[in-house]
PDB file of C-alpha atoms in Angstrom:
ATOM      1  CA  MET A   1    -173.144 -11.385 230.446  1.00 77.00           C
ATOM      2  CA  THR A   2    -174.996 -10.302 233.461  1.00 83.00           C
ATOM      3  CA  ALA A   3    -176.855  -7.401 234.422  1.00 87.00           C
ATOM      4  CA  ILE A   4    -174.171  -6.580 237.005  1.00 87.00           C
ATOM      5  CA  ASP A   5    -171.580  -7.038 234.069  1.00 85.00           C
ATOM      6  CA  TRP A   6    -173.726  -4.542 232.038  1.00 89.00           C
ATOM      7  CA  ALA A   7    -173.332  -2.073 234.527  1.00 91.00           C
ATOM      8  CA  GLY A   8    -170.116  -2.315 235.351  1.00 89.00           C
ATOM      9  CA  LEU A   9    -169.507  -1.890 231.472  1.00 90.00           C
ATOM     10  CA  THR A  10    -172.029   1.025 230.962  1.00 92.00           C
ATOM     11  CA  LEU A  11    -170.320   2.547 233.999  1.00 92.00           C
ATOM     12  CA  PHE A  12    -166.739   1.959 232.227  1.00 92.00           C
ATOM     13  CA  ILE A  13    -167.467   3.863 228.909  1.00 91.00           C
ATOM     14  CA  VAL A  14    -169.683   6.770 230.614  1.00 91.00           C
ATOM     15  CA  CYS A  15    -166.404   7.341 232.690  1.00 90.00           C
ATOM     16  CA  TRP A  16    -163.755   6.935 229.685  1.00 89.00           C
ATOM     17  CA  LEU A  17    -166.234   8.968 226.979  1.00 88.00           C
ATOM     18  CA  GLY A  18    -167.324  11.782 230.035  1.00 87.00           C
ATOM     19  CA  TYR A  19    -163.320  12.024 231.255  1.00 87.00           C
ATOM     20  CA  ASP A  20    -162.539  15.101 228.967  1.00 85.00           C
ATOM     21  CA  PRO A  21    -165.690  16.720 229.532  1.00 85.00           C
ATOM     22  CA  LEU A  22    -165.510  16.335 232.869  1.00 81.00           C
ATOM     23  CA  LEU A  23    -162.136  17.946 232.944  1.00 78.00           C
ATOM     24  CA  LYS A  24    -163.285  20.845 230.681  1.00 80.00           C
ATOM     25  CA  LEU A  25    -165.749  22.007 233.396  1.00 81.00           C
ATOM     26  CA  LEU A  26    -162.615  21.814 236.018  1.00 72.00           C
ATOM     27  CA  ALA A  27    -160.760  23.694 233.959  1.00 71.00           C
ATOM     28  CA  ARG A  28    -163.691  26.443 234.318  1.00 75.00           C
ATOM     29  CA  ARG A  29    -164.553  26.622 237.749  1.00 73.00           C
ATOM     30  CA  SER A  30    -160.703  26.118 239.182  1.00 70.00           C
ATOM     31  CA  GLY A  31    -158.240  25.138 236.374  1.00 72.00           C
ATOM     32  CA  SER A  32    -156.782  21.524 235.688  1.00 82.00           C
ATOM     33  CA  LEU A  33    -153.281  20.617 235.179  1.00 87.00           C
ATOM     34  CA  ASN A  34    -153.470  19.884 232.094  1.00 86.00           C
ATOM     35  CA  THR A  35    -155.188  22.994 230.903  1.00 87.00           C
ATOM     36  CA  ASP A  36    -152.570  25.170 233.325  1.00 89.00           C
ATOM     37  CA  MET A  37    -149.777  23.468 231.223  1.00 91.00           C
ATOM     38  CA  LEU A  38    -151.531  25.059 228.410  1.00 90.00           C
ATOM     39  CA  THR A  39    -150.311  28.439 229.426  1.00 89.00           C
ATOM     40  CA  VAL A  40    -146.867  27.240 230.976  1.00 91.00           C
ATOM     41  CA  ARG A  41    -145.946  25.536 227.139  1.00 91.00           C
ATOM     42  CA  GLN A  42    -146.946  28.614 225.130  1.00 90.00           C
ATOM     43  CA  ALA A  43    -144.528  30.368 228.076  1.00 90.00           C
ATOM     44  CA  TRP A  44    -141.477  28.355 227.681  1.00 91.00           C
ATOM     45  CA  MET A  45    -141.887  28.609 223.992  1.00 91.00           C
ATOM     46  CA  THR A  46    -142.274  32.579 223.705  1.00 89.00           C
ATOM     47  CA  ALA A  47    -139.390  31.854 225.915  1.00 88.00           C
ATOM     48  CA  MET A  48    -137.663  29.695 223.579  1.00 89.00           C
ATOM     49  CA  THR A  49    -137.459  32.253 221.145  1.00 87.00           C
ATOM     50  CA  HIS A  50    -135.506  35.193 222.574  1.00 85.00           C
ATOM     51  CA  ARG A  51    -132.965  32.677 223.162  1.00 84.00           C
ATOM     52  CA  GLU A  52    -129.336  33.071 221.242  1.00 81.00           C
ATOM     53  CA  ILE A  53    -128.957  29.015 221.824  1.00 81.00           C
ATOM     54  CA  ARG A  54    -131.989  26.614 222.030  1.00 83.00           C
ATOM     55  CA  LEU A  55    -129.779  23.772 222.732  1.00 83.00           C
ATOM     56  CA  LEU A  56    -131.762  23.197 226.231  1.00 85.00           C
ATOM     57  CA  ASP A  57    -134.557  23.882 224.482  1.00 87.00           C
ATOM     58  CA  SER A  58    -134.256  21.077 222.150  1.00 88.00           C
ATOM     59  CA  GLN A  59    -132.719  18.339 224.939  1.00 89.00           C
ATOM     60  CA  LEU A  60    -136.132  19.126 226.783  1.00 88.00           C
ATOM     61  CA  LEU A  61    -138.358  18.488 224.038  1.00 90.00           C
ATOM     62  CA  GLY A  62    -136.192  15.309 222.583  1.00 89.00           C
ATOM     63  CA  HIS A  63    -136.457  14.065 226.650  1.00 91.00           C
ATOM     64  CA  SER A  64    -140.714  14.241 226.141  1.00 91.00           C
ATOM     65  CA  ILE A  65    -139.360  12.291 222.849  1.00 93.00           C
ATOM     66  CA  ASN A  66    -138.085   9.485 224.455  1.00 93.00           C
ATOM     67  CA  SER A  67    -140.727   9.221 226.791  1.00 92.00           C
ATOM     68  CA  GLY A  68    -142.966   8.618 224.424  1.00 92.00           C
ATOM     69  CA  SER A  69    -141.501   6.268 222.239  1.00 93.00           C
ATOM     70  CA  PHE A  70    -141.183   4.244 225.872  1.00 93.00           C
ATOM     71  CA  PHE A  71    -144.297   4.203 226.376  1.00 92.00           C
ATOM     72  CA  ALA A  72    -145.341   3.536 222.866  1.00 93.00           C
ATOM     73  CA  SER A  73    -142.887   0.191 222.804  1.00 93.00           C
ATOM     74  CA  SER A  74    -144.785  -0.608 226.099  1.00 92.00           C
ATOM     75  CA  ASN A  75    -147.465  -0.616 224.778  1.00 92.00           C
ATOM     76  CA  LEU A  76    -147.364  -2.264 221.720  1.00 92.00           C
ATOM     77  CA  LEU A  77    -145.936  -5.254 223.868  1.00 93.00           C
ATOM     78  CA  LEU A  78    -148.863  -5.328 225.709  1.00 92.00           C
ATOM     79  CA  ILE A  79    -150.662  -5.143 222.885  1.00 93.00           C
ATOM     80  CA  ALA A  80    -148.770  -8.504 221.618  1.00 90.00           C
ATOM     81  CA  GLY A  81    -149.277  -9.952 224.810  1.00 88.00           C
ATOM     82  CA  VAL A  82    -152.755  -9.455 225.257  1.00 88.00           C
ATOM     83  CA  ALA A  83    -153.811 -10.521 221.250  1.00 87.00           C
ATOM     84  CA  GLY A  84    -151.626 -13.569 221.772  1.00 85.00           C
ATOM     85  CA  ILE A  85    -154.183 -14.555 224.640  1.00 81.00           C
ATOM     86  CA  LEU A  86    -157.155 -13.429 222.781  1.00 81.00           C
ATOM     87  CA  PHE A  87    -156.419 -15.022 218.870  1.00 81.00           C
ATOM     88  CA  GLY A  88    -154.592 -17.852 220.534  1.00 75.00           C
ATOM     89  CA  GLY A  89    -157.724 -19.865 221.078  1.00 70.00           C
ATOM     90  CA  ASP A  90    -159.408 -21.617 222.845  1.00 71.00           C
ATOM     91  CA  GLN A  91    -156.606 -23.881 224.784  1.00 70.00           C
ATOM     92  CA  ALA A  92    -154.801 -20.626 225.709  1.00 66.00           C
ATOM     93  CA  LEU A  93    -158.434 -18.773 226.538  1.00 68.00           C
ATOM     94  CA  ARG A  94    -158.976 -21.944 229.124  1.00 69.00           C
ATOM     95  CA  GLY A  95    -154.700 -21.714 230.010  1.00 65.00           C
ATOM     96  CA  PHE A  96    -155.684 -17.753 230.842  1.00 63.00           C
ATOM     97  CA  SER A  97    -159.167 -18.485 232.769  1.00 63.00           C
ATOM     98  CA  ALA A  98    -156.945 -21.272 234.739  1.00 60.00           C
ATOM     99  CA  VAL A  99    -154.459 -18.857 236.729  1.00 58.00           C
ATOM    100  CA  GLY A 100    -156.824 -17.019 238.391  1.00 58.00           C
ATOM    101  CA  ALA A 101    -159.326 -15.106 235.934  1.00 61.00           C
ATOM    102  CA  GLU A 102    -162.931 -15.211 236.637  1.00 64.00           C
ATOM    103  CA  ASP A 103    -164.402 -18.867 235.714  1.00 68.00           C
ATOM    104  CA  VAL A 104    -166.689 -17.469 232.187  1.00 72.00           C
ATOM    105  CA  PRO A 105    -168.243 -18.282 229.324  1.00 77.00           C
ATOM    106  CA  VAL A 106    -165.158 -17.994 226.748  1.00 77.00           C
ATOM    107  CA  LYS A 107    -167.086 -15.682 224.614  1.00 82.00           C
ATOM    108  CA  LEU A 108    -167.149 -13.488 228.037  1.00 83.00           C
ATOM    109  CA  LEU A 109    -163.243 -13.756 228.718  1.00 82.00           C
ATOM    110  CA  GLU A 110    -162.941 -12.249 224.908  1.00 84.00           C
ATOM    111  CA  ALA A 111    -165.394  -9.750 225.730  1.00 87.00           C
ATOM    112  CA  LYS A 112    -162.934  -8.421 228.383  1.00 88.00           C
ATOM    113  CA  LEU A 113    -159.437  -9.359 227.207  1.00 89.00           C
ATOM    114  CA  GLY A 114    -160.757  -7.147 224.373  1.00 90.00           C
ATOM    115  CA  LEU A 115    -161.619  -4.126 226.170  1.00 92.00           C
ATOM    116  CA  VAL A 116    -157.913  -4.438 227.190  1.00 92.00           C
ATOM    117  CA  LEU A 117    -156.982  -4.568 224.681  1.00 93.00           C
ATOM    118  CA  LEU A 118    -159.108  -1.509 222.695  1.00 93.00           C
ATOM    119  CA  CYS A 119    -157.627   0.732 225.773  1.00 93.00           C
ATOM    120  CA  LEU A 120    -154.303  -0.239 224.997  1.00 93.00           C
ATOM    121  CA  ALA A 121    -154.614   0.164 221.501  1.00 93.00           C
ATOM    122  CA  ARG A 122    -155.928   3.442 221.318  1.00 93.00           C
ATOM    123  CA  GLY A 123    -153.022   4.479 223.711  1.00 93.00           C
ATOM    124  CA  LEU A 124    -150.629   3.475 221.283  1.00 94.00           C
ATOM    125  CA  LEU A 125    -152.625   5.618 218.569  1.00 94.00           C
ATOM    126  CA  ASP A 126    -151.735   8.760 220.754  1.00 95.00           C
ATOM    127  CA  PHE A 127    -148.206   8.202 221.325  1.00 95.00           C
ATOM    128  CA  ILE A 128    -147.372   7.715 217.942  1.00 95.00           C
ATOM    129  CA  TRP A 129    -149.921  10.845 216.918  1.00 95.00           C
ATOM    130  CA  SER A 130    -147.514  12.263 220.075  1.00 95.00           C
ATOM    131  CA  ILE A 131    -144.680  11.843 218.655  1.00 95.00           C
ATOM    132  CA  ARG A 132    -145.139  12.843 214.999  1.00 94.00           C
ATOM    133  CA  GLN A 133    -146.171  16.173 216.317  1.00 94.00           C
ATOM    134  CA  MET A 134    -143.501  16.842 219.040  1.00 94.00           C
ATOM    135  CA  ASN A 135    -141.187  16.013 216.216  1.00 93.00           C
ATOM    136  CA  TYR A 136    -143.168  19.098 214.089  1.00 94.00           C
ATOM    137  CA  ALA A 137    -142.202  21.217 217.420  1.00 92.00           C
ATOM    138  CA  LEU A 138    -138.505  20.074 217.126  1.00 91.00           C
ATOM    139  CA  ALA A 139    -138.078  21.551 213.899  1.00 91.00           C
ATOM    140  CA  LEU A 140    -139.687  24.893 214.087  1.00 91.00           C
ATOM    141  CA  ILE A 141    -137.689  25.415 217.243  1.00 90.00           C
ATOM    142  CA  GLY A 142    -134.601  24.416 214.472  1.00 87.00           C
ATOM    143  CA  ALA A 143    -136.343  26.752 212.241  1.00 85.00           C
ATOM    144  CA  ALA A 144    -136.525  29.639 214.499  1.00 83.00           C
ATOM    145  CA  PRO A 145    -135.527  33.066 212.625  1.00 80.00           C
ATOM    146  CA  GLU A 146    -133.657  35.751 214.783  1.00 79.00           C
ATOM    147  CA  VAL A 147    -136.459  38.237 214.769  1.00 71.00           C
ATOM    148  CA  HIS A 148    -136.365  41.561 216.560  1.00 72.00           C
ATOM    149  CA  SER A 149    -139.503  42.460 216.752  1.00 81.00           C
ATOM    150  CA  GLU A 150    -141.220  41.634 219.770  1.00 83.00           C
ATOM    151  CA  ALA A 151    -144.157  40.954 218.158  1.00 84.00           C
ATOM    152  CA  ASP A 152    -142.923  38.838 215.634  1.00 84.00           C
ATOM    153  CA  LYS A 153    -141.300  36.647 218.763  1.00 86.00           C
ATOM    154  CA  VAL A 154    -143.784  36.268 220.842  1.00 86.00           C
ATOM    155  CA  ALA A 155    -146.221  35.260 216.890  1.00 89.00           C
ATOM    156  CA  PHE A 156    -143.738  32.722 216.220  1.00 90.00           C
ATOM    157  CA  GLY A 157    -143.659  31.566 220.146  1.00 88.00           C
ATOM    158  CA  GLU A 158    -147.772  31.193 220.150  1.00 91.00           C
ATOM    159  CA  ALA A 159    -147.114  29.237 216.682  1.00 92.00           C
ATOM    160  CA  THR A 160    -144.927  26.575 218.270  1.00 92.00           C
ATOM    161  CA  ALA A 161    -146.872  26.205 221.055  1.00 92.00           C
ATOM    162  CA  ARG A 162    -150.360  25.444 219.428  1.00 93.00           C
ATOM    163  CA  VAL A 163    -148.395  21.816 218.165  1.00 94.00           C
ATOM    164  CA  LEU A 164    -146.536  21.271 220.778  1.00 93.00           C
ATOM    165  CA  ASN A 165    -149.721  21.811 223.375  1.00 93.00           C
ATOM    166  CA  PRO A 166    -151.706  19.032 221.139  1.00 93.00           C
ATOM    167  CA  ALA A 167    -148.849  16.667 220.924  1.00 94.00           C
ATOM    168  CA  LEU A 168    -148.459  16.482 224.789  1.00 92.00           C
ATOM    169  CA  ALA A 169    -152.365  16.242 225.123  1.00 92.00           C
ATOM    170  CA  ALA A 170    -151.996  12.773 223.156  1.00 93.00           C
ATOM    171  CA  PHE A 171    -149.461  12.367 225.410  1.00 94.00           C
ATOM    172  CA  SER A 172    -151.402  12.252 228.900  1.00 92.00           C
ATOM    173  CA  GLN A 173    -154.578  10.770 226.673  1.00 92.00           C
ATOM    174  CA  GLY A 174    -152.238   7.992 225.650  1.00 93.00           C
ATOM    175  CA  VAL A 175    -150.945   7.794 229.374  1.00 93.00           C
ATOM    176  CA  ARG A 176    -154.610   8.143 230.838  1.00 92.00           C
ATOM    177  CA  GLY A 177    -155.046   4.239 228.477  1.00 92.00           C
ATOM    178  CA  TYR A 178    -152.808   2.730 230.989  1.00 93.00           C
ATOM    179  CA  TYR A 179    -154.965   3.720 233.877  1.00 93.00           C
ATOM    180  CA  PHE A 180    -158.439   2.635 231.890  1.00 93.00           C
ATOM    181  CA  ALA A 181    -156.484  -1.041 230.722  1.00 93.00           C
ATOM    182  CA  LEU A 182    -156.160  -1.566 234.405  1.00 93.00           C
ATOM    183  CA  ALA A 183    -159.622  -1.183 235.249  1.00 93.00           C
ATOM    184  CA  ALA A 184    -160.501  -3.034 232.082  1.00 92.00           C
ATOM    185  CA  ALA A 185    -157.903  -6.198 233.174  1.00 90.00           C
ATOM    186  CA  ALA A 186    -159.714  -5.842 236.879  1.00 91.00           C
ATOM    187  CA  TRP A 187    -163.118  -7.171 234.842  1.00 89.00           C
ATOM    188  CA  LEU A 188    -161.261 -10.358 234.245  1.00 85.00           C
ATOM    189  CA  PHE A 189    -161.781 -11.132 237.975  1.00 86.00           C
ATOM    190  CA  GLY A 190    -165.463 -10.199 238.144  1.00 86.00           C
ATOM    191  CA  PRO A 191    -167.649  -7.273 237.185  1.00 88.00           C
ATOM    192  CA  ILE A 192    -167.100  -6.027 241.004  1.00 91.00           C
ATOM    193  CA  TRP A 193    -163.698  -5.671 240.574  1.00 91.00           C
ATOM    194  CA  LEU A 194    -164.607  -3.671 237.063  1.00 91.00           C
ATOM    195  CA  CYS A 195    -167.248  -1.241 238.573  1.00 93.00           C
ATOM    196  CA  ALA A 196    -163.787  -0.896 241.642  1.00 94.00           C
ATOM    197  CA  GLY A 197    -161.612  -0.594 238.952  1.00 93.00           C
ATOM    198  CA  VAL A 198    -162.994   1.947 236.750  1.00 93.00           C
ATOM    199  CA  VAL A 199    -164.304   4.600 239.873  1.00 93.00           C
ATOM    200  CA  SER A 200    -160.640   4.049 241.253  1.00 93.00           C
ATOM    201  CA  ALA A 201    -158.880   4.975 237.654  1.00 92.00           C
ATOM    202  CA  PHE A 202    -161.695   7.591 237.676  1.00 92.00           C
ATOM    203  CA  ALA A 203    -161.190   9.360 240.964  1.00 92.00           C
ATOM    204  CA  LEU A 204    -157.251   9.446 240.536  1.00 92.00           C
ATOM    205  CA  LEU A 205    -157.379  10.383 237.798  1.00 91.00           C
ATOM    206  CA  VAL A 206    -159.214  13.649 238.211  1.00 89.00           C
ATOM    207  CA  TRP A 207    -157.702  13.693 241.644  1.00 90.00           C
ATOM    208  CA  ARG A 208    -154.131  14.619 240.236  1.00 89.00           C
ATOM    209  CA  GLN A 209    -155.841  16.828 237.874  1.00 88.00           C
ATOM    210  CA  SER A 210    -157.205  19.351 240.338  1.00 85.00           C
ATOM    211  CA  ALA A 211    -156.158  18.900 243.980  1.00 86.00           C
ATOM    212  CA  SER A 212    -152.740  17.076 243.853  1.00 90.00           C
ATOM    213  CA  PRO A 213    -149.432  18.765 244.849  1.00 92.00           C
ATOM    214  CA  ALA A 214    -147.818  18.923 241.081  1.00 91.00           C
ATOM    215  CA  ALA A 215    -151.528  20.518 239.811  1.00 90.00           C
ATOM    216  CA  ARG A 216    -151.500  23.381 242.777  1.00 90.00           C
ATOM    217  CA  ALA A 217    -148.258  24.049 242.091  1.00 92.00           C
ATOM    218  CA  ILE A 218    -148.783  24.399 238.552  1.00 91.00           C
ATOM    219  CA  ARG A 219    -151.606  26.593 238.680  1.00 90.00           C
ATOM    220  CA  THR A 220    -149.411  29.211 241.067  1.00 90.00           C
ATOM    221  CA  ALA A 221    -147.399  29.431 238.471  1.00 90.00           C
ATOM    222  CA  ARG A 222    -149.667  29.476 235.515  1.00 88.00           C
ATOM    223  CA  ARG A 223    -150.984  32.559 237.443  1.00 88.00           C
ATOM    224  CA  LEU A 224    -147.685  34.065 237.695  1.00 87.00           C
ATOM    225  CA  LEU A 225    -146.923  33.682 234.556  1.00 86.00           C
ATOM    226  CA  GLU A 226    -150.412  35.464 233.068  1.00 81.00           C
ATOM    227  CA  VAL A 227    -149.735  38.419 235.749  1.00 79.00           C
ATOM    228  CA  ASN A 228    -145.805  38.433 234.031  1.00 74.00           C
ATOM    229  CA  HIS A 229    -147.246  38.662 230.583  1.00 67.00           C
ATOM    230  CA  GLY A 230    -149.697  41.098 231.816  1.00 61.00           C
ATOM    231  CA  ARG A 231    -146.911  43.637 232.685  1.00 56.00           C
ATOM    232  CA  GLN A 232    -144.448  42.790 229.321  1.00 59.00           C
ATOM    233  CA  ALA A 233    -148.148  43.724 227.456  1.00 53.00           C
TER     234      ALA A 233
END
C-alpha cells in the first residue's frame, strides 16, 4: 500500500473508533439525538405503565423489530455479495476490478473489500443483538403488571427502558455501519476517495446527531419531558 492508502486507512479507523467518544462529548456540551432519545424512551415506557391497554406500545415496538429485521436481511445480502467476490478467486477479483475499481494488486483489492465486509459484518451483529433486545422489551411490555403505586409504575417503566435503550442504540450502530461501509467502498476508487468518503460520512453523522432539524426538535421535546417529570416529582 502507498503512504496515502495508509493515511486513508488510519483516518478511517480513527473516525470509526472515535465517533462514540465524540458523541458523548457532544452530549455533555449541547446534547445529541441519541442521548436525547434515552429520555424520550424512558418517558414512553413510564407512560406505557399508566395505560390499561398497551396494544399501541407493542405495535410501535413491533414496527421497530420489523425495521431491524429488514436491515439485517439487507446486510446479509450485501455480505454475501462482497464475500462472493472476495472469496471467489483471482478471476472474480480481476473481473470486479475491470468494471471501475482502481487497478491495484490483488492483495490490496482484497484488503479494500475486506474492510467493506468488516463494516457490514459488524452492522449485522448489531442488528441481530438489537432485535433480540427489542424482543425482551416487548416481553416486558406484555408482562407489565397492573400496579397502583406510582413509584412501582415508574420503576417498571425505567427497568423496561433500560432494556429498550440499548436495543435501539445497537440498531443505530448497525445503521452507522452502512455509512462507514460506503466510505470503505470508496477506497476501491483510490485512497483520496477513501479520505473524502470517511470525512463526508463522519461529518454527516455528527451533523445529524447534533444540528439537524430532527435533533433540534427532539432536544426541545426532551427538555419539555424533563420539566414535566420535575413537576410530577
